[in-house]
Short mmCIF file of C-alpha atoms in Angstrom, two decimals:
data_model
loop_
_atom_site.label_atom_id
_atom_site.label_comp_id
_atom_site.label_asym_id
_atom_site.label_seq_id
_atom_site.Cartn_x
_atom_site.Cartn_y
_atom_site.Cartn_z
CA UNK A 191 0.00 0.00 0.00
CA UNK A 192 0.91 3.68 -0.67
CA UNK A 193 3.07 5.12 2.22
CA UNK A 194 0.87 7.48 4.34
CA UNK A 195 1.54 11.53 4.57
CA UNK A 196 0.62 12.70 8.07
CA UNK A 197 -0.29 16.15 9.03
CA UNK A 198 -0.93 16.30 12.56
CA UNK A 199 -1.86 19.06 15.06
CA UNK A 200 1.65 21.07 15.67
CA UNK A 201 2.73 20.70 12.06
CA UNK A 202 -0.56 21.59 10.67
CA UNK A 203 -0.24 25.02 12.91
CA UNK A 204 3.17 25.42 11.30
CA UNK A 205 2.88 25.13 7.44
CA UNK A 206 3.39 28.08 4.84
CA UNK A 207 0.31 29.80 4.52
CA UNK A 208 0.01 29.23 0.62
CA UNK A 209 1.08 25.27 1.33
CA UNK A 210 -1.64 25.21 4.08
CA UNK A 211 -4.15 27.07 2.16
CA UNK A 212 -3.98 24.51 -1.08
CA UNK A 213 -4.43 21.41 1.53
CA UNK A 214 -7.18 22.72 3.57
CA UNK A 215 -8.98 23.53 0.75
CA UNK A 216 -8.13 20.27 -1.23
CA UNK A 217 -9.84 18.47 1.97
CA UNK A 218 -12.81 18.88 1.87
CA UNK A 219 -13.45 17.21 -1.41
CA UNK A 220 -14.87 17.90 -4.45
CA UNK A 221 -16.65 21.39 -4.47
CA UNK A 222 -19.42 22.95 -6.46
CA UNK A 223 -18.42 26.22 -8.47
CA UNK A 224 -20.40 28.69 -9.77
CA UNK A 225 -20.53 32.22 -11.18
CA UNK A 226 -22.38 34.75 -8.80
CA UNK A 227 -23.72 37.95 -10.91
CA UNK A 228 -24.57 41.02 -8.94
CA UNK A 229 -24.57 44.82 -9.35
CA UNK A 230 -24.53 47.64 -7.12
CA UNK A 231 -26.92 50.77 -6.89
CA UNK A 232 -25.23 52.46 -9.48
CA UNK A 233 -25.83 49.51 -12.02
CA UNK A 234 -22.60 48.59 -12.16
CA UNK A 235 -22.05 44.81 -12.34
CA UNK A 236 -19.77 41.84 -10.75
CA UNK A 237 -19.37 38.43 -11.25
CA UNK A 238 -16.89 36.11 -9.56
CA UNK A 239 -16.65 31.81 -9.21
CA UNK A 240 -17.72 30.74 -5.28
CA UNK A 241 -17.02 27.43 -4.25
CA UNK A 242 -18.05 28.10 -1.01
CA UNK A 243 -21.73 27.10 -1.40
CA UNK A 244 -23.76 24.77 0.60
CA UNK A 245 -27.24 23.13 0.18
CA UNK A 246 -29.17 24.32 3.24
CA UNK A 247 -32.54 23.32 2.58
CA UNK A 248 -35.19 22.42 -0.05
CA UNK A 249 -38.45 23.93 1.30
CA UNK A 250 -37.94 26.07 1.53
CA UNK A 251 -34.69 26.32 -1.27
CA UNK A 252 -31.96 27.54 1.09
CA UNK A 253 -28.76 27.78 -0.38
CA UNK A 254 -25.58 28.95 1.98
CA UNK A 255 -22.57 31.13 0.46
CA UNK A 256 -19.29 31.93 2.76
CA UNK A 257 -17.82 35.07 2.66
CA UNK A 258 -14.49 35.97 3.72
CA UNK A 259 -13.40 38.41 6.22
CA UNK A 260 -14.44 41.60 5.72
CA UNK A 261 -11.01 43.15 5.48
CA UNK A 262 -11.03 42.37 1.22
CA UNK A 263 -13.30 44.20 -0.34
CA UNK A 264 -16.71 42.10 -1.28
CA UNK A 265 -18.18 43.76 -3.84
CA UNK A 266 -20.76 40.67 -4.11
CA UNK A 267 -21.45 40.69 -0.99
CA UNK A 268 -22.02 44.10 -1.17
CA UNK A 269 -24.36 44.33 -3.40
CA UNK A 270 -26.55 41.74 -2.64
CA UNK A 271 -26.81 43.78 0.75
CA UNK A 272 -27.74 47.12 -1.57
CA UNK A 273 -30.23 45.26 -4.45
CA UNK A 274 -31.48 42.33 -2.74
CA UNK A 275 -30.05 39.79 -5.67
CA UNK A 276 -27.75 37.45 -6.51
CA UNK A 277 -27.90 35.38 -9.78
CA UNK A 278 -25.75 31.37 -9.55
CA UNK A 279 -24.55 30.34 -13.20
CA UNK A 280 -22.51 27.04 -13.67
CA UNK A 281 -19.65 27.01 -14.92
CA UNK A 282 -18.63 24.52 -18.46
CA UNK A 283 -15.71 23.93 -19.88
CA UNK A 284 -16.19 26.47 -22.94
CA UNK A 285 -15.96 29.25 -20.67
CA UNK A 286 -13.91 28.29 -17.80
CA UNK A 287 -10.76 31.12 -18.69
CA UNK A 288 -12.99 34.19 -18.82
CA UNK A 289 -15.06 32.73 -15.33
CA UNK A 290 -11.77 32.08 -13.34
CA UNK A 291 -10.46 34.97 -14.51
CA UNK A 292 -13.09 37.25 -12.96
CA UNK A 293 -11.82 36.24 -9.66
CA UNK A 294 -9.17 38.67 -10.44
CA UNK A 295 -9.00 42.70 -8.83
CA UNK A 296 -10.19 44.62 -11.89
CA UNK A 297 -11.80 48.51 -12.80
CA UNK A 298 -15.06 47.86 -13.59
CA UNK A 299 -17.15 44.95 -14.90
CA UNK A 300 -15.84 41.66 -14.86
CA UNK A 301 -18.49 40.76 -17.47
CA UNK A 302 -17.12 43.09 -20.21
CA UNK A 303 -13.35 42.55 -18.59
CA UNK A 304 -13.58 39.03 -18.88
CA UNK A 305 -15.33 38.51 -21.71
CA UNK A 306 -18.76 37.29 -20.23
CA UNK A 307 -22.12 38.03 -21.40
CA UNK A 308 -24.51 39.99 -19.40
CA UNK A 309 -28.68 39.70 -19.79
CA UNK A 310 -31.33 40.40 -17.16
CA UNK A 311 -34.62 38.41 -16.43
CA UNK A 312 -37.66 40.79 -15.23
CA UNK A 313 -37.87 41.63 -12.13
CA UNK A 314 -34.51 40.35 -10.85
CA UNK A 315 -31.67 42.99 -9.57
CA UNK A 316 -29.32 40.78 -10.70
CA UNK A 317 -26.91 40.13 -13.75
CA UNK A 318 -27.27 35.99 -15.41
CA UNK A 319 -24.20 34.67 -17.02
CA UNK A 320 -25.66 34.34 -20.84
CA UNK A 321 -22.85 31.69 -21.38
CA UNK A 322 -24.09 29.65 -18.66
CA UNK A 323 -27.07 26.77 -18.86
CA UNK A 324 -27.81 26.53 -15.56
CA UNK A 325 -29.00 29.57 -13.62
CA UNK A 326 -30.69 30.63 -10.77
CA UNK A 327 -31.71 33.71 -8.58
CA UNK A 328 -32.47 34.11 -4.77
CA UNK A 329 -32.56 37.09 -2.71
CA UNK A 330 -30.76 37.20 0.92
CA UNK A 331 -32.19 36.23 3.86
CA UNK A 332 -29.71 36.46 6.90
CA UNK A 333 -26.12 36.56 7.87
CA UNK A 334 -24.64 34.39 9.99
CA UNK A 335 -20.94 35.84 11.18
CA UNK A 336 -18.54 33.46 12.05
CA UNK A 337 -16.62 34.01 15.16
CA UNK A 338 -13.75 31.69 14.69
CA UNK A 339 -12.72 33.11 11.63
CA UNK A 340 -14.30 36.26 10.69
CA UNK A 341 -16.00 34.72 7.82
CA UNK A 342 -19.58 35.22 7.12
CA UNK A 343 -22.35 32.62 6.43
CA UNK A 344 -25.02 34.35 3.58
CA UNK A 345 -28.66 32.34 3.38
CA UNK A 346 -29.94 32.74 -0.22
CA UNK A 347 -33.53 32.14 -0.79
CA UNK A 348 -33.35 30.78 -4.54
CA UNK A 349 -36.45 32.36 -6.17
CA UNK A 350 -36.17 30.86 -9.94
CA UNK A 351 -34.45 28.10 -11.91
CA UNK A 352 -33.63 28.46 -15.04
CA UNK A 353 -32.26 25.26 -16.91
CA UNK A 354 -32.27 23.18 -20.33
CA UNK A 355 -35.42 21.15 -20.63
CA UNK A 356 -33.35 18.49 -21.74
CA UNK A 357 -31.49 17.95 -18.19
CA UNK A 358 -34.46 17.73 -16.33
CA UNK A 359 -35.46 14.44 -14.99
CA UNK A 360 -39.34 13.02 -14.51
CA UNK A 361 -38.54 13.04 -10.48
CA UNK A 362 -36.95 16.69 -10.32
CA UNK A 363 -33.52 15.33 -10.88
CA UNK A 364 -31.04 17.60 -12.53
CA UNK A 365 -28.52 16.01 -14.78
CA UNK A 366 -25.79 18.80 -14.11
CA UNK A 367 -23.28 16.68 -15.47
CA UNK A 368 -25.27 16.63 -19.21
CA UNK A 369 -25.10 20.35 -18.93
CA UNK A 370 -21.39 20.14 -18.83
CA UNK A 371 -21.22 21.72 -15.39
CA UNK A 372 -17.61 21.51 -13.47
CA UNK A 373 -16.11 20.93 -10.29
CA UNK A 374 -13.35 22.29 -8.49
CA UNK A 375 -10.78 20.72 -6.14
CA UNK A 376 -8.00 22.90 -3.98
CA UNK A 377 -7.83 26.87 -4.76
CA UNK A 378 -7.21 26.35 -8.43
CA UNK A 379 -8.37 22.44 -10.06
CA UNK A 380 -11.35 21.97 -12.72
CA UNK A 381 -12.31 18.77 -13.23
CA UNK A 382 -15.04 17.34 -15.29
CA UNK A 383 -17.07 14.10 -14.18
CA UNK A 384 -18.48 10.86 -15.33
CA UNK A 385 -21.65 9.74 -13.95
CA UNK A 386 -21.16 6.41 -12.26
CA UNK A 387 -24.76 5.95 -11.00
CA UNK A 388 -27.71 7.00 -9.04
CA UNK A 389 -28.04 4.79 -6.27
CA UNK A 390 -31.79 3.63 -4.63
CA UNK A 391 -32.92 5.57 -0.82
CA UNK A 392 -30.67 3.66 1.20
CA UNK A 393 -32.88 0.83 3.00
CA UNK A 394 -31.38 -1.94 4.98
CA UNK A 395 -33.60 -4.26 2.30
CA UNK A 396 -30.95 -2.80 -0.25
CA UNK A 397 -27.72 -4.82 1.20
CA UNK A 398 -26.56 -7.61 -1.34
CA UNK B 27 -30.27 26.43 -28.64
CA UNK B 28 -31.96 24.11 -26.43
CA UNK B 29 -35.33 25.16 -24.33
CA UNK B 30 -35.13 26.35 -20.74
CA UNK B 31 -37.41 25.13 -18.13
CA UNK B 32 -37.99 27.62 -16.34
CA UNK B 33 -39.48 27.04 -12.29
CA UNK B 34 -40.30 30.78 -11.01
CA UNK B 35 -41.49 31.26 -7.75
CA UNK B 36 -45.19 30.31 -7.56
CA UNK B 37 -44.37 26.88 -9.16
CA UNK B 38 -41.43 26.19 -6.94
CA UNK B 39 -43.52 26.42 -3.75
CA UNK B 40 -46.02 24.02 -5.41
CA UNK B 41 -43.70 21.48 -6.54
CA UNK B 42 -43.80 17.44 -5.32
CA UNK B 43 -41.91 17.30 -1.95
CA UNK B 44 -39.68 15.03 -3.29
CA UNK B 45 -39.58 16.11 -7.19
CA UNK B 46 -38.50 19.69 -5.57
CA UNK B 47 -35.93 18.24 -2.98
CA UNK B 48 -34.03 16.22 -5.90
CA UNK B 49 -34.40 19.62 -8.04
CA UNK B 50 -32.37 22.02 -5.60
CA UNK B 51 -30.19 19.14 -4.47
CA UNK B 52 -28.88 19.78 -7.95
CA UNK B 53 -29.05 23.06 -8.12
CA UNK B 54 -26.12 23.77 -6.11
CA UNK B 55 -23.56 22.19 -8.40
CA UNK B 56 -21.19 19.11 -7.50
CA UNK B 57 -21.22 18.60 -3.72
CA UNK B 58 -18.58 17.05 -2.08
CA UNK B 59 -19.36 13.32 0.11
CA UNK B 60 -17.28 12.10 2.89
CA UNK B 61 -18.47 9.77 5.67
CA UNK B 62 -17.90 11.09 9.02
CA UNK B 63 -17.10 8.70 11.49
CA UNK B 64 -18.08 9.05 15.09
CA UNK B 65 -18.78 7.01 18.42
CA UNK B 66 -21.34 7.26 21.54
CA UNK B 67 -20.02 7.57 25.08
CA UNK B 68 -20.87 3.61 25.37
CA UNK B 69 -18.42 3.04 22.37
CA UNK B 70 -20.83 1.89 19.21
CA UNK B 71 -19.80 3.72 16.26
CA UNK B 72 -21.72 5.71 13.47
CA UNK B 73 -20.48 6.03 10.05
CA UNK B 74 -22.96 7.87 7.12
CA UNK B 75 -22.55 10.04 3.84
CA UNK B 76 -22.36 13.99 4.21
CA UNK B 77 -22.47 15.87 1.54
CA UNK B 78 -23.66 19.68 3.12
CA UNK B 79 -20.14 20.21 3.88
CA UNK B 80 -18.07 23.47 3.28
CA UNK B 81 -14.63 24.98 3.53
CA UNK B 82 -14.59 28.03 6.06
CA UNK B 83 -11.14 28.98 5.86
CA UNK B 84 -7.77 27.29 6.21
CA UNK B 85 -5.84 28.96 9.34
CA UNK B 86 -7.09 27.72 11.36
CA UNK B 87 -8.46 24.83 9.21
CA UNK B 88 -12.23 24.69 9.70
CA UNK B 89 -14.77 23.12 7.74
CA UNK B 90 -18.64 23.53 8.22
CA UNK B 91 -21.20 20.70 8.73
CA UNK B 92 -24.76 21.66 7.99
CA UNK B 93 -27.58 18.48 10.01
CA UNK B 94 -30.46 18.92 9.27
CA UNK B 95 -33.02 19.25 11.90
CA UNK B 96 -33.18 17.66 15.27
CA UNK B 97 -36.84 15.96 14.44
CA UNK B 98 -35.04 13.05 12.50
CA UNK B 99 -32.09 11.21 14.65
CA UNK B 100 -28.56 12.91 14.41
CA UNK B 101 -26.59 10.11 15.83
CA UNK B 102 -23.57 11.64 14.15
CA UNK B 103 -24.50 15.21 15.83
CA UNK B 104 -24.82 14.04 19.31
CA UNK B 105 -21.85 11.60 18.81
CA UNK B 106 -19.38 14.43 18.54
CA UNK B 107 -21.31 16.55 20.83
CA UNK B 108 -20.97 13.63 23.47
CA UNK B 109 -16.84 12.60 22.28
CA UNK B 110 -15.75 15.98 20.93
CA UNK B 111 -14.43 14.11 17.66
CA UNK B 112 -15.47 13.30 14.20
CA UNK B 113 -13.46 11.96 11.10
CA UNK B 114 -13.67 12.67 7.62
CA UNK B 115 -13.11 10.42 5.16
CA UNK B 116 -13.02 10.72 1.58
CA UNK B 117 -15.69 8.03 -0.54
CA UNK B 118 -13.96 5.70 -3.19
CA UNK B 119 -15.58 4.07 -6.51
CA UNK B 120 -14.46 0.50 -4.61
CA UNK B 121 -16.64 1.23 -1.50
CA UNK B 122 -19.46 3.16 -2.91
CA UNK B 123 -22.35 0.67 -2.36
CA UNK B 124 -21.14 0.44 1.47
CA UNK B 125 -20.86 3.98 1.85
CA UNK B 126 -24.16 4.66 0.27
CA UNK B 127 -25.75 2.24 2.42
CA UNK B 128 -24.63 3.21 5.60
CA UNK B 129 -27.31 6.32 5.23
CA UNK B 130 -29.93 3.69 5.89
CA UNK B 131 -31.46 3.42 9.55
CA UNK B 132 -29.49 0.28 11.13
CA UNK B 133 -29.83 -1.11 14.19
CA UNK B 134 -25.99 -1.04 15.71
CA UNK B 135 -22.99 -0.07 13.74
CA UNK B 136 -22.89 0.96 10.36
CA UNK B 137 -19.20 -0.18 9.95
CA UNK B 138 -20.37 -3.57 10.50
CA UNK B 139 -23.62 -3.68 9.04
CA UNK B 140 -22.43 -2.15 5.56
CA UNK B 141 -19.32 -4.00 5.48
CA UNK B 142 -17.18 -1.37 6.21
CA UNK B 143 -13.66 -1.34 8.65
CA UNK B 144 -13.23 0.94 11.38
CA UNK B 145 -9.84 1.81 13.05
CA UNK B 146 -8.45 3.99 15.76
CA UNK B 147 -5.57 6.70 15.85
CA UNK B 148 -4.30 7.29 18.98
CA UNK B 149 -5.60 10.40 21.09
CA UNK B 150 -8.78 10.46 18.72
CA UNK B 151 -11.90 9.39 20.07
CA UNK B 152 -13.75 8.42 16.77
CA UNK B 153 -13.41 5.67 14.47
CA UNK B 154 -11.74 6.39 10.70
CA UNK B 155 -13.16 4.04 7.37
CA UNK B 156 -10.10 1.91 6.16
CA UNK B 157 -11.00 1.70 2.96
CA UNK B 158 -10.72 5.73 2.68
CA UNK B 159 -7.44 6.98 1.38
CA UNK B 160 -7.85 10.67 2.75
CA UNK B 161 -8.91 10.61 5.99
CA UNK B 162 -8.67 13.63 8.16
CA UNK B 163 -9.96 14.17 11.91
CA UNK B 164 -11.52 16.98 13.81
CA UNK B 165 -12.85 18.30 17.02
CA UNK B 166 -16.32 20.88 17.21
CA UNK B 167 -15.86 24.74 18.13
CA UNK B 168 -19.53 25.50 17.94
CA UNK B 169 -22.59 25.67 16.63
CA UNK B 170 -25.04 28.26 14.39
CA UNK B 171 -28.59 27.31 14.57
CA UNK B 172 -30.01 28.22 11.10
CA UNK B 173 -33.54 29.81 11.90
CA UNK B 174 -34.59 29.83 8.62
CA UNK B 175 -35.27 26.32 7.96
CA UNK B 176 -33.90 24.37 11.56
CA UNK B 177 -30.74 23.28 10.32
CA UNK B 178 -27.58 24.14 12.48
CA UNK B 179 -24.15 24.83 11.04
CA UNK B 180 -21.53 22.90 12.66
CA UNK B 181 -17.74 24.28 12.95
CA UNK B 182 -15.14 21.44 13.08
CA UNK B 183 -11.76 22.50 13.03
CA UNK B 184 -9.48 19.71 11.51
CA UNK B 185 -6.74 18.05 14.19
CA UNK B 186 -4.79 16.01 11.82
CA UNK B 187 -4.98 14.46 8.02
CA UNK B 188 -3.35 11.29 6.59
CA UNK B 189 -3.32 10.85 2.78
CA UNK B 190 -1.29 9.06 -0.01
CA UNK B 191 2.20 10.35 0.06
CA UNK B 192 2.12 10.28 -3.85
CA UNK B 193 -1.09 13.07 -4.07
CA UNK B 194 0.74 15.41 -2.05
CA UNK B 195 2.09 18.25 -4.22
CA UNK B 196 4.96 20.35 -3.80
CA UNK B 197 2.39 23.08 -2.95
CA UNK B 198 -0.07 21.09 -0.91
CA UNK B 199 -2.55 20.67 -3.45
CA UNK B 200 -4.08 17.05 -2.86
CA UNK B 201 -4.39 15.13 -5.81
CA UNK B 202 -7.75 13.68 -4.39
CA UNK B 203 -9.12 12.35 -7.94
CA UNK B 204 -5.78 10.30 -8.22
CA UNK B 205 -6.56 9.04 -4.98
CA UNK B 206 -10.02 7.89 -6.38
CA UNK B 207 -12.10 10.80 -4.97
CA UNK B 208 -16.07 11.01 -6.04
CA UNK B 209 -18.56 14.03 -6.07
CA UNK B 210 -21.91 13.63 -6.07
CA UNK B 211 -25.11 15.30 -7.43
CA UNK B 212 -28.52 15.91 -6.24
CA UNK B 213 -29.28 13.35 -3.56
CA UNK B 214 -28.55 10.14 -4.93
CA UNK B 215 -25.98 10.53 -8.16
CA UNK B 216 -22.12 9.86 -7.71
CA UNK B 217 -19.44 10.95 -10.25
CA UNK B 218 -15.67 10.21 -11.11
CA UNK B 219 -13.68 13.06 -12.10
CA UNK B 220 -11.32 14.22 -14.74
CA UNK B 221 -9.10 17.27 -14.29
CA UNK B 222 -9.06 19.67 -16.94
CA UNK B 223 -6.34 21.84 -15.39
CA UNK B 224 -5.23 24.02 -12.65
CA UNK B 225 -5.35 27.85 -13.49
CA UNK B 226 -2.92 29.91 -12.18
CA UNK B 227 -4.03 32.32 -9.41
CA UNK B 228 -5.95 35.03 -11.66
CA UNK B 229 -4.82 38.44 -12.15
CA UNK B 230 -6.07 41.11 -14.95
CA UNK B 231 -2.14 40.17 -16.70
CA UNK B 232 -3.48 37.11 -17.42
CA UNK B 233 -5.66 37.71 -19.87
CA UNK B 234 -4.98 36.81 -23.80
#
């Protein structure tokens, strides 16, 4: 068997920051990642990729986004504080450049800076990702600061979906991966994926 | 282009329980799913799926649990409530029918009724998976009650983590797909991966 790497409390306390930071964040596993439009009072608009999204709830649809400390400026955060919006947009393979390169400091729109598409649904204060097929829009709810780190816990009410008919199964099912939606792993990996299966509600009947 | 199905919000607070819990399971992208390993105060051990995990931050190293709420059992909750310890450990293609079935309601341990191995570390009082290449351990800081929907938020911040020497890069990034990593979608569908690359850290320079 493969020879173990151990990390354990005092050396864990003790790594480089950017060597600690690439670890921690390749724990946790695979990670959603997504494109979160927004625009402040003065119409200007933002998009950057989150992968620090949770599923909170389903009734009603809760969705949870992390923010870091409030000592970078969060212009996402930020506005969905000033409009009440916040659009999520998948990210494919056919625009993955231009979406991880809006995590980047820049003047001005990351749509037009990046080369991403801006277009509006009624009603919604919020930019969608045209290139995107899988959208959705939810307005804020609460904030839940987190004393340990300084981080901040956003609940998203997710007020419309927005997907191709064609990935939408007879029992609500989304086939995400037909839509060519990624995953990340660490700060920095994009991985497509391969369906393996959908397994049956786990009953104890079920064991072979 | 293809059509969109679109599900505004009328229509999404009259959907089919269970057609709109598999719908915003997916919404949220790839999810990651580890089973956490814990044990009661009398010494039987729990083992089941999670996939409403999140990074928080990485110094110190904490990752959020979300449980749902406390109507429904939460052996695993009041496990590391009771012990102050819970493992992580990372699902593999090889052990997927195990792991999947150890969300079912089981009368004793889930190690042993899904055909799984537990083993100890010394100075941690919760059992890790064998078959799990990435393993990592934690202990609870505290909880966030969510009041929109009775979930709670748990803070575990990670003690130690043991890995394959060979997905350990030079700057800490975990291989986890060599190491056989899955993702999963919606509630029941589990993926392999293939990485399409890591993108350097993005700055406006970047651009082509």
């Amino acid at each position: 068997m493969d020879k173990v790497r151990a990390f354990e409390a005092e050396e864990l306390l003790s790594l480089d920051t950017r060597y600690r930071a690439n670890l921690i964040n390749s724990l946790i596993g695979f990670k959603p990642v997504q494109l979160l439009g927004t625009k402040n009072l003065a119409g200007e608009t933002n998009v950057a990729p989150f992968s620090q999204i949770v599923h909170l709830g389903a009734n009603p649809a809760l969705v949870g986004v992390v923010f870091r400390p409030e000592t970078v400026a969060r212009h996402t955060l930020e506005n969905i504080r000033s409009t009440g919006w916040v659009t999520f947009n998948h990210i494919r393979k056919d625009f993955l450049n231009e979406a991880h390169l809006s995590s980047a400091k820049w003047e001005g729109s990351e749509f037009e800076s990046c080369g991403l598409t801006e277009f509006y649904r009624e009603g919604i204060e919020a930019p969608f990702v045209a290139e995107a097929l899988v959208q959705s829009a939810g307005t804020p709810l609460s904030e839940y600061p987190i004393e340990e780190n300084g981080t901040l816990l956003l609940v998203v009410r997710i007020e419309g979906i927005w997907v191709p008919e064609s990935i939408v199964g007879d029992d609500g099912y989304l086939s995400i991966e037909k839509a060519g939606t990624l995953c990340s792993s660490g700060l920095d990996g994009y991985h497509s994926t391969s369906l393996l299966e959908r397994l049956p509600y786990a009953r104890p009947t079920l064991k072979k």
